[in-house]
CSV table of C-alpha atoms in Angstrom, one decimal:
chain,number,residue,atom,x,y,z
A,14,UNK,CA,80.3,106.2,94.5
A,15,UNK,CA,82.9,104.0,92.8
A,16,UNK,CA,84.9,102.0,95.8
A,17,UNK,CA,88.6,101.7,95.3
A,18,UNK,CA,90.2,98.1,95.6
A,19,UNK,CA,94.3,98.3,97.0
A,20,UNK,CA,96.5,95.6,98.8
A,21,UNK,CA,98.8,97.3,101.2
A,22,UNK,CA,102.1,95.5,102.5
A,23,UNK,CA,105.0,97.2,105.0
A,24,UNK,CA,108.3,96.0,106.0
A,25,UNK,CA,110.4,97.3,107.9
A,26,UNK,CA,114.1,96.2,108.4
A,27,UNK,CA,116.2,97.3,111.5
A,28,UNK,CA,119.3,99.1,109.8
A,29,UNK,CA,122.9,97.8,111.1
A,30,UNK,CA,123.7,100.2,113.7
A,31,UNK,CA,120.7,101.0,116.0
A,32,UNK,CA,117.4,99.6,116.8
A,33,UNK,CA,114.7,100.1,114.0
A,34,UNK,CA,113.2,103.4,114.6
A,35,UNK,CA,110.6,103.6,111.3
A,36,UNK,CA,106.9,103.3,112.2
A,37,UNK,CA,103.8,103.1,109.8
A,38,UNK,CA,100.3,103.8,110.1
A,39,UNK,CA,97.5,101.9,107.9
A,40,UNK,CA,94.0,103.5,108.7
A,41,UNK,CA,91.8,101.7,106.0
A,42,UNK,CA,88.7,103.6,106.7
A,43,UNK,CA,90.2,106.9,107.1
A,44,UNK,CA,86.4,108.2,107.1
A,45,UNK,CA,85.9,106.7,110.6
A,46,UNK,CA,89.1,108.3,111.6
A,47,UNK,CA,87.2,111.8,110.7
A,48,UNK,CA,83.8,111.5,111.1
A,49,UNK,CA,83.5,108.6,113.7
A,50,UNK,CA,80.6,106.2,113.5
A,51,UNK,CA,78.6,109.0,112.1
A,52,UNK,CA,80.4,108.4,108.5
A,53,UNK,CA,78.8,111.1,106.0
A,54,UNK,CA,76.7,109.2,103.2
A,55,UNK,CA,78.0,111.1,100.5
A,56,UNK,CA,81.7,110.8,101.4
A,57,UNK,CA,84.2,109.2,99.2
A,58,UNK,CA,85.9,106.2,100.8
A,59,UNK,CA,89.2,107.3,101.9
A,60,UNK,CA,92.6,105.6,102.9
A,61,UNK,CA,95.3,106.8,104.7
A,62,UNK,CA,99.0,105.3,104.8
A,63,UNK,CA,102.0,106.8,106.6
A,64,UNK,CA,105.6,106.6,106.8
A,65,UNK,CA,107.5,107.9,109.7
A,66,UNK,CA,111.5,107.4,109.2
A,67,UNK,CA,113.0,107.9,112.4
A,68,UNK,CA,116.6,109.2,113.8
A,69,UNK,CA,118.2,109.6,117.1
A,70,UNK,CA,115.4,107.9,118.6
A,71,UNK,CA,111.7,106.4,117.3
A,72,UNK,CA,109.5,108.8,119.8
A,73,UNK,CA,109.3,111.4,116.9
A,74,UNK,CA,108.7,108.5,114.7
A,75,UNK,CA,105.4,106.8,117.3
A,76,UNK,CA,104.4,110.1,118.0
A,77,UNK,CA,103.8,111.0,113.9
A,78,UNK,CA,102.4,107.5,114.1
A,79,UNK,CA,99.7,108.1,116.7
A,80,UNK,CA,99.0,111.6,116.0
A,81,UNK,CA,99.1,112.6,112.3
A,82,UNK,CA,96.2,111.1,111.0
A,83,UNK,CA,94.1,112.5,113.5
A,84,UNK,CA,95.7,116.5,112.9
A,85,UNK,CA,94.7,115.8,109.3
A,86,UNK,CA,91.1,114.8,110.4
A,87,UNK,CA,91.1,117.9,112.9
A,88,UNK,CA,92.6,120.1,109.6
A,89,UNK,CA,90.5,123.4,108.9
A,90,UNK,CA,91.2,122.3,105.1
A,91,UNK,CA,89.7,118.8,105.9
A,92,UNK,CA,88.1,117.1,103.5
A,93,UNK,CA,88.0,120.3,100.9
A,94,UNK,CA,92.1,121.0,100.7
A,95,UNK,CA,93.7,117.9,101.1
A,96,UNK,CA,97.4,119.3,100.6
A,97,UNK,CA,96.5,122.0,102.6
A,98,UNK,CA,95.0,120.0,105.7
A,99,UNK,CA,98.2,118.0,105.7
A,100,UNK,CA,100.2,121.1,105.6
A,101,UNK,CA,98.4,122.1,108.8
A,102,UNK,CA,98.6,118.7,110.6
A,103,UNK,CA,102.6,117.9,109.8
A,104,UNK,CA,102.7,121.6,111.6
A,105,UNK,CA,100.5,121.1,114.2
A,106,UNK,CA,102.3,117.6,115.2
A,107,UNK,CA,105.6,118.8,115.3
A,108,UNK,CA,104.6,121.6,117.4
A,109,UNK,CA,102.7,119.2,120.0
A,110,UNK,CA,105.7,116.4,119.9
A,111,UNK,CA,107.7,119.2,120.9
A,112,UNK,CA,105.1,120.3,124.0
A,113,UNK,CA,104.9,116.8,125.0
A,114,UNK,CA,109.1,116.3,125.0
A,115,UNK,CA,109.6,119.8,127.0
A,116,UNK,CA,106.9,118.5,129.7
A,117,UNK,CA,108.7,115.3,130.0
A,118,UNK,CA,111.7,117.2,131.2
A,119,UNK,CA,114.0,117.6,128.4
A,120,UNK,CA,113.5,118.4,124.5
A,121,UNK,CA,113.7,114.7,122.9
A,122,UNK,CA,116.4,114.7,120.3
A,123,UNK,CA,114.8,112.0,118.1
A,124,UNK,CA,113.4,113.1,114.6
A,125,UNK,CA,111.6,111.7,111.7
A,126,UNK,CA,111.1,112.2,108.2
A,127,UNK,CA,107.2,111.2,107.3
A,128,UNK,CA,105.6,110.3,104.0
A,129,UNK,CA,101.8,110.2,103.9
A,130,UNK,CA,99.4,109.5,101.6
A,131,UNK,CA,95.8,110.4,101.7
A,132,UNK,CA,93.4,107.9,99.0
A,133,UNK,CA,89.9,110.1,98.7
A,134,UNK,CA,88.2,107.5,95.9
A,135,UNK,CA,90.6,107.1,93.0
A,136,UNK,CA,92.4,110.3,93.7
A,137,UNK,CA,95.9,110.2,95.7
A,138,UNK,CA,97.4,113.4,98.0
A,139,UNK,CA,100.6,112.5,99.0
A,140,UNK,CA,102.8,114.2,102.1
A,141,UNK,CA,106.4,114.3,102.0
A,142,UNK,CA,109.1,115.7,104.5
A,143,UNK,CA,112.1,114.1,103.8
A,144,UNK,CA,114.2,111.5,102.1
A,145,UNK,CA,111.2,109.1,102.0
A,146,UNK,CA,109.8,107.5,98.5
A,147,UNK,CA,106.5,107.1,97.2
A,148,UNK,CA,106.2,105.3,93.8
A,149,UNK,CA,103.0,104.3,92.4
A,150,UNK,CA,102.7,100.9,90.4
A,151,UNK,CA,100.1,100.7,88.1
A,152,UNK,CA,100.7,97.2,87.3
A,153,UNK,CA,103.0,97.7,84.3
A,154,UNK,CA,105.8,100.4,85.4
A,155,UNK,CA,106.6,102.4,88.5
A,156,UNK,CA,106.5,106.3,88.6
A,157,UNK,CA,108.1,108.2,91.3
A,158,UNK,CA,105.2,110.8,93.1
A,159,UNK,CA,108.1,112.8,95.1
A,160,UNK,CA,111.7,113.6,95.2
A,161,UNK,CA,114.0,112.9,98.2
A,162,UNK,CA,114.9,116.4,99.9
A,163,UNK,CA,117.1,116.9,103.2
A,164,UNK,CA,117.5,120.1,105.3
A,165,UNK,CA,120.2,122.5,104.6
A,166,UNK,CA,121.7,123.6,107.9
């Protein structure tokens, strides 16, 4: 098992108008997150990294933050489908953010674009919903690994 080295940074600015409603999640041993302190031997080290944009509020934004990681961790299609397990989790965590809003007495109008990224040894799966950006730097030159999309209503 070859181990990956990365640096992460975050920053996040509050934008003129409103409070700062962005949150990110860093879980550095993302095999903890799914296997607990029984890690599997043969398991490639994995990273997890997560960018939750929010709007009209940052509950949709903490609850991605708190939540996602583990839905992808829960995911049928965990650790075999990647793409597929986040599929399921973005699904599953919009559908419990709106349970939990409902039972607090009123659906919660806040929103939140997320962009996650799953490291499994060398090999990135990346998450986007939303007019979030990942690039990847190699050292040398940037290349963009989504495109910014927005609903159509």
């Amino acid at each position: 098992k070859r181990a990956v080295n990365f640096q992460t940074g975050s920053v996040s600015l509050k934008g003129f108008n409103h409070a700062n409603e962005d949150r990110f999640a860093v879980v550095e041993d993302f095999n903890r997150t799914a296997y607990g302190h029984k890690t599997r031997c043969d398991s490639p080290a994995r990273a997890y990294f997560a960018v939750f944009d929010g709007h009209g509020g940052s509950e949709a934004a903490e609850y991605g933050k708190s939540q996602l990681h583990f839905n992808v961790a829960r995911s049928s299609f965990f650790p075999s489908h990647p793409s597929a397990a986040f599929t399921e989790a973005v699904l599953e965590t919009d559908k419990r953010f709106c349970e939990w809003s409902l039972g607090n007495g009123a659906l919660n109008d806040s929103g939140s674009c997320v962009l996650a990224v799953l490291l499994t040894g060398a090999h990135l799966t990346v998450c986007n919903l939303g007019d979030c950006r990942c690039v990847y730097f190699d050292g040398v030159c940037c290349t963009d690994l989504t495109r910014d999309h927005a609903a159509v209503c």
